[in-house]
Amino acid sequence: MTETSSTAMPGTAGQRIGLIGAGRKGTGIGLSLLRHGSELHIKVNRTGAGAERLTGMGAHEHTSFSELARHVSAVVLSLPSSCEVEEVCLGQHGLFAHLPRQSLVLDCTTSYPASTLTLAEHAKKHALHFIDAPVTRSPQQAEQGRLNAIVGSDESTFPIAARVLSAFCENIVHVGNIGQGHKLKLVYNSMTMGIAAVAAEACQLAIDVDLAILRSLVSRGATNSGVFRNFAAFLLDEKPDALAISIRNANKKDIDCGVRLANETALKVPVLSAAAQKFQTCLAEGKGELTLPHLALSSSDDEPRQK
């Protein structure tokens, strides 16, 4: 494992870099790239809010993937899932068919490892470098250049990728060959969502308990976790925007993919499977678009607890 940090100067000044996926985190990535002097090229975004911020800071906007590809030597992908990554990269109008030879594609999406390996093979046929570099932390930290990247690549490509990642990442960890970054991210996210399911039910169990006192007690022991602290802050109405990922996305991108990965290797994960069922129940109750801390509200609850 190789670890580096953004204390080294990013090598992106003047480099022509594409960004596809100007959502909340992608917009932060783009702003960090611009701040480090990159010539940023983006694809028109469905919602437009992130794209407007980026073009306002000097990014160039394109109407197609093929047009964007002709202007860059590296592309950062920040998309919802592997399905969107495949749509962007493959086909006659996709990135792979139009990027200059030896270009670099960094997939910062939480993607599925099997898809990543297939895409890397397709990229190789076009003389391109495709690596997985999923990131952790929040959109705000993306904008501050303080994400963590988990990189799967060969040894020779990692330093090249790290120079781009350093523009928006505080810590960059090389964890193995292509696909290993996305596999480790799924393990990480599955653990997070498993903890979230347990923390949610613990908060429900503590309905007649002073939650602030419970938080104080938990913070002094080995059970302490950032997930529980955020749930408590939400329920006490201290932090309404805590863990602002939707339950639907957390299910689809994280714990559901983790259980699927385990099933493909015939590994039994009954606890994670039970946690996944918690998410499925919330989806069935119509909570899919609510944020993660709403897992801790029972179906009859409408509002967080007050202090």
PDB file of N, CA and C in Angstrom, residues 224-267:
ATOM      1  N   ASN A 224     -18.291   4.492  20.294  1.00  0.00           N
ATOM      2  CA  ASN A 224     -18.390   5.815  19.674  1.00  0.00           C
ATOM      3  C   ASN A 224     -18.181   5.733  18.166  1.00  0.00           C
ATOM      4  N   SER A 225     -19.001   6.460  17.419  1.00  0.00           N
ATOM      5  CA  SER A 225     -18.838   6.522  15.965  1.00  0.00           C
ATOM      6  C   SER A 225     -19.376   7.839  15.445  1.00  0.00           C
ATOM      7  N   GLY A 226     -18.813   8.280  14.323  1.00  0.00           N
ATOM      8  CA  GLY A 226     -19.283   9.502  13.686  1.00  0.00           C
ATOM      9  C   GLY A 226     -20.719   9.369  13.211  1.00  0.00           C
ATOM     10  N   VAL A 227     -21.112   8.171  12.792  1.00  0.00           N
ATOM     11  CA  VAL A 227     -22.481   7.953  12.327  1.00  0.00           C
ATOM     12  C   VAL A 227     -23.462   8.198  13.468  1.00  0.00           C
ATOM     13  N   PHE A 228     -23.194   7.598  14.636  1.00  0.00           N
ATOM     14  CA  PHE A 228     -24.104   7.794  15.766  1.00  0.00           C
ATOM     15  C   PHE A 228     -24.143   9.262  16.180  1.00  0.00           C
ATOM     16  N   ARG A 229     -22.986   9.918  16.231  1.00  0.00           N
ATOM     17  CA  ARG A 229     -22.966  11.332  16.628  1.00  0.00           C
ATOM     18  C   ARG A 229     -23.809  12.183  15.678  1.00  0.00           C
ATOM     19  N   ASN A 230     -23.739  11.882  14.383  1.00  0.00           N
ATOM     20  CA  ASN A 230     -24.541  12.632  13.418  1.00  0.00           C
ATOM     21  C   ASN A 230     -26.027  12.324  13.567  1.00  0.00           C
ATOM     22  N   PHE A 231     -26.362  11.069  13.829  1.00  0.00           N
ATOM     23  CA  PHE A 231     -27.765  10.729  14.068  1.00  0.00           C
ATOM     24  C   PHE A 231     -28.297  11.496  15.277  1.00  0.00           C
ATOM     25  N   ALA A 232     -27.513  11.513  16.352  1.00  0.00           N
ATOM     26  CA  ALA A 232     -27.945  12.210  17.566  1.00  0.00           C
ATOM     27  C   ALA A 232     -28.107  13.701  17.312  1.00  0.00           C
ATOM     28  N   ALA A 233     -27.165  14.296  16.575  1.00  0.00           N
ATOM     29  CA  ALA A 233     -27.253  15.729  16.275  1.00  0.00           C
ATOM     30  C   ALA A 233     -28.489  16.046  15.439  1.00  0.00           C
ATOM     31  N   PHE A 234     -28.843  15.137  14.533  1.00  0.00           N
ATOM     32  CA  PHE A 234     -30.059  15.316  13.732  1.00  0.00           C
ATOM     33  C   PHE A 234     -31.306  15.198  14.611  1.00  0.00           C
ATOM     34  N   LEU A 235     -31.356  14.167  15.436  1.00  0.00           N
ATOM     35  CA  LEU A 235     -32.541  13.925  16.264  1.00  0.00           C
ATOM     36  C   LEU A 235     -32.743  15.002  17.319  1.00  0.00           C
ATOM     37  N   LEU A 236     -31.652  15.609  17.762  1.00  0.00           N
ATOM     38  CA  LEU A 236     -31.734  16.696  18.731  1.00  0.00           C
ATOM     39  C   LEU A 236     -31.915  18.055  18.055  1.00  0.00           C
ATOM     40  N   ASP A 237     -32.100  18.024  16.734  1.00  0.00           N
ATOM     41  CA  ASP A 237     -32.333  19.228  15.938  1.00  0.00           C
ATOM     42  C   ASP A 237     -31.153  20.207  15.992  1.00  0.00           C
ATOM     43  N   GLU A 238     -29.960  19.662  16.167  1.00  0.00           N
ATOM     44  CA  GLU A 238     -28.751  20.482  16.163  1.00  0.00           C
ATOM     45  C   GLU A 238     -28.148  20.602  14.764  1.00  0.00           C
ATOM     46  N   LYS A 239     -28.382  19.584  13.942  1.00  0.00           N
ATOM     47  CA  LYS A 239     -27.738  19.523  12.627  1.00  0.00           C
ATOM     48  C   LYS A 239     -28.709  18.894  11.629  1.00  0.00           C
ATOM     49  N   PRO A 240     -29.641  19.692  11.107  1.00  0.00           N
ATOM     50  CA  PRO A 240     -30.664  19.148  10.206  1.00  0.00           C
ATOM     51  C   PRO A 240     -30.095  18.547   8.918  1.00  0.00           C
ATOM     52  N   ASP A 241     -28.896  18.991   8.505  1.00  0.00           N
ATOM     53  CA  ASP A 241     -28.314  18.504   7.254  1.00  0.00           C
ATOM     54  C   ASP A 241     -27.283  17.407   7.484  1.00  0.00           C
ATOM     55  N   ALA A 242     -27.302  16.771   8.641  1.00  0.00           N
ATOM     56  CA  ALA A 242     -26.327  15.715   8.931  1.00  0.00           C
ATOM     57  C   ALA A 242     -26.466  14.556   7.949  1.00  0.00           C
ATOM     58  N   LEU A 243     -25.325  14.042   7.478  1.00  0.00           N
ATOM     59  CA  LEU A 243     -25.281  12.862   6.598  1.00  0.00           C
ATOM     60  C   LEU A 243     -26.330  12.968   5.491  1.00  0.00           C
ATOM     61  N   ALA A 244     -26.142  13.964   4.627  1.00  0.00           N
ATOM     62  CA  ALA A 244     -27.169  14.317   3.646  1.00  0.00           C
ATOM     63  C   ALA A 244     -27.166  13.426   2.400  1.00  0.00           C
ATOM     64  N   ILE A 245     -26.902  12.151   2.563  1.00  0.00           N
ATOM     65  CA  ILE A 245     -27.077  11.173   1.497  1.00  0.00           C
ATOM     66  C   ILE A 245     -28.471  10.581   1.619  1.00  0.00           C
ATOM     67  N   SER A 246     -29.143  10.329   0.504  1.00  0.00           N
ATOM     68  CA  SER A 246     -30.494   9.783   0.585  1.00  0.00           C
ATOM     69  C   SER A 246     -30.449   8.300   0.949  1.00  0.00           C
ATOM     70  N   ILE A 247     -31.506   7.850   1.599  1.00  0.00           N
ATOM     71  CA  ILE A 247     -31.619   6.431   1.949  1.00  0.00           C
ATOM     72  C   ILE A 247     -31.598   5.575   0.684  1.00  0.00           C
ATOM     73  N   ARG A 248     -32.213   6.049  -0.392  1.00  0.00           N
ATOM     74  CA  ARG A 248     -32.221   5.293  -1.643  1.00  0.00           C
ATOM     75  C   ARG A 248     -30.805   5.110  -2.187  1.00  0.00           C
ATOM     76  N   ASN A 249     -30.027   6.180  -2.200  1.00  0.00           N
ATOM     77  CA  ASN A 249     -28.649   6.082  -2.702  1.00  0.00           C
ATOM     78  C   ASN A 249     -27.785   5.213  -1.796  1.00  0.00           C
ATOM     79  N   ALA A 250     -27.960   5.360  -0.492  1.00  0.00           N
ATOM     80  CA  ALA A 250     -27.178   4.549   0.444  1.00  0.00           C
ATOM     81  C   ALA A 250     -27.470   3.069   0.249  1.00  0.00           C
ATOM     82  N   ASN A 251     -28.724   2.762  -0.055  1.00  0.00           N
ATOM     83  CA  ASN A 251     -29.088   1.363  -0.307  1.00  0.00           C
ATOM     84  C   ASN A 251     -28.510   0.871  -1.628  1.00  0.00           C
ATOM     85  N   LYS A 252     -28.733   1.624  -2.689  1.00  0.00           N
ATOM     86  CA  LYS A 252     -28.348   1.179  -4.035  1.00  0.00           C
ATOM     87  C   LYS A 252     -26.834   1.128  -4.213  1.00  0.00           C
ATOM     88  N   LYS A 253     -26.137   2.177  -3.782  1.00  0.00           N
ATOM     89  CA  LYS A 253     -24.707   2.291  -4.051  1.00  0.00           C
ATOM     90  C   LYS A 253     -23.845   1.595  -3.018  1.00  0.00           C
ATOM     91  N   ASP A 254     -24.360   1.438  -1.819  1.00  0.00           N
ATOM     92  CA  ASP A 254     -23.503   1.024  -0.718  1.00  0.00           C
ATOM     93  C   ASP A 254     -23.833  -0.382  -0.210  1.00  0.00           C
ATOM     94  N   ILE A 255     -24.818  -0.483   0.660  1.00  0.00           N
ATOM     95  CA  ILE A 255     -25.004  -1.767   1.338  1.00  0.00           C
ATOM     96  C   ILE A 255     -25.535  -2.846   0.393  1.00  0.00           C
ATOM     97  N   ASP A 256     -26.383  -2.493  -0.556  1.00  0.00           N
ATOM     98  CA  ASP A 256     -26.883  -3.493  -1.496  1.00  0.00           C
ATOM     99  C   ASP A 256     -25.738  -4.061  -2.346  1.00  0.00           C
ATOM    100  N   CYS A 257     -24.827  -3.173  -2.771  1.00  0.00           N
ATOM    101  CA  CYS A 257     -23.669  -3.630  -3.557  1.00  0.00           C
ATOM    102  C   CYS A 257     -22.719  -4.471  -2.704  1.00  0.00           C
ATOM    103  N   GLY A 258     -22.587  -4.124  -1.430  1.00  0.00           N
ATOM    104  CA  GLY A 258     -21.727  -4.899  -0.541  1.00  0.00           C
ATOM    105  C   GLY A 258     -22.240  -6.316  -0.356  1.00  0.00           C
ATOM    106  N   VAL A 259     -23.552  -6.456  -0.146  1.00  0.00           N
ATOM    107  CA  VAL A 259     -24.151  -7.786   0.003  1.00  0.00           C
ATOM    108  C   VAL A 259     -24.033  -8.562  -1.303  1.00  0.00           C
ATOM    109  N   ARG A 260     -24.236  -7.886  -2.413  1.00  0.00           N
ATOM    110  CA  ARG A 260     -24.094  -8.533  -3.728  1.00  0.00           C
ATOM    111  C   ARG A 260     -22.672  -9.048  -3.932  1.00  0.00           C
ATOM    112  N   LEU A 261     -21.688  -8.234  -3.544  1.00  0.00           N
ATOM    113  CA  LEU A 261     -20.290  -8.649  -3.674  1.00  0.00           C
ATOM    114  C   LEU A 261     -20.020  -9.897  -2.832  1.00  0.00           C
ATOM    115  N   ALA A 262     -20.562  -9.925  -1.625  1.00  0.00           N
ATOM    116  CA  ALA A 262     -20.388 -11.095  -0.754  1.00  0.00           C
ATOM    117  C   ALA A 262     -21.044 -12.330  -1.364  1.00  0.00           C
ATOM    118  N   ASN A 263     -22.232 -12.166  -1.893  1.00  0.00           N
ATOM    119  CA  ASN A 263     -22.947 -13.299  -2.475  1.00  0.00           C
ATOM    120  C   ASN A 263     -22.199 -13.897  -3.664  1.00  0.00           C
ATOM    121  N   GLU A 264     -21.520 -13.036  -4.430  1.00  0.00           N
ATOM    122  CA  GLU A 264     -20.780 -13.520  -5.598  1.00  0.00           C
ATOM    123  C   GLU A 264     -19.578 -14.373  -5.197  1.00  0.00           C
ATOM    124  N   THR A 265     -19.114 -14.196  -3.983  1.00  0.00           N
ATOM    125  CA  THR A 265     -17.982 -14.995  -3.499  1.00  0.00           C
ATOM    126  C   THR A 265     -18.436 -16.077  -2.516  1.00  0.00           C
ATOM    127  N   ALA A 266     -19.749 -16.289  -2.442  1.00  0.00           N
ATOM    128  CA  ALA A 266     -20.351 -17.294  -1.551  1.00  0.00           C
ATOM    129  C   ALA A 266     -20.033 -17.034  -0.076  1.00  0.00           C
ATOM    130  N   LEU A 267     -19.786 -15.781   0.265  1.00  0.00           N
ATOM    131  CA  LEU A 267     -19.524 -15.408   1.651  1.00  0.00           C
ATOM    132  C   LEU A 267     -20.843 -15.089   2.347  1.00  0.00           C
TER     133      LEU A 267
END
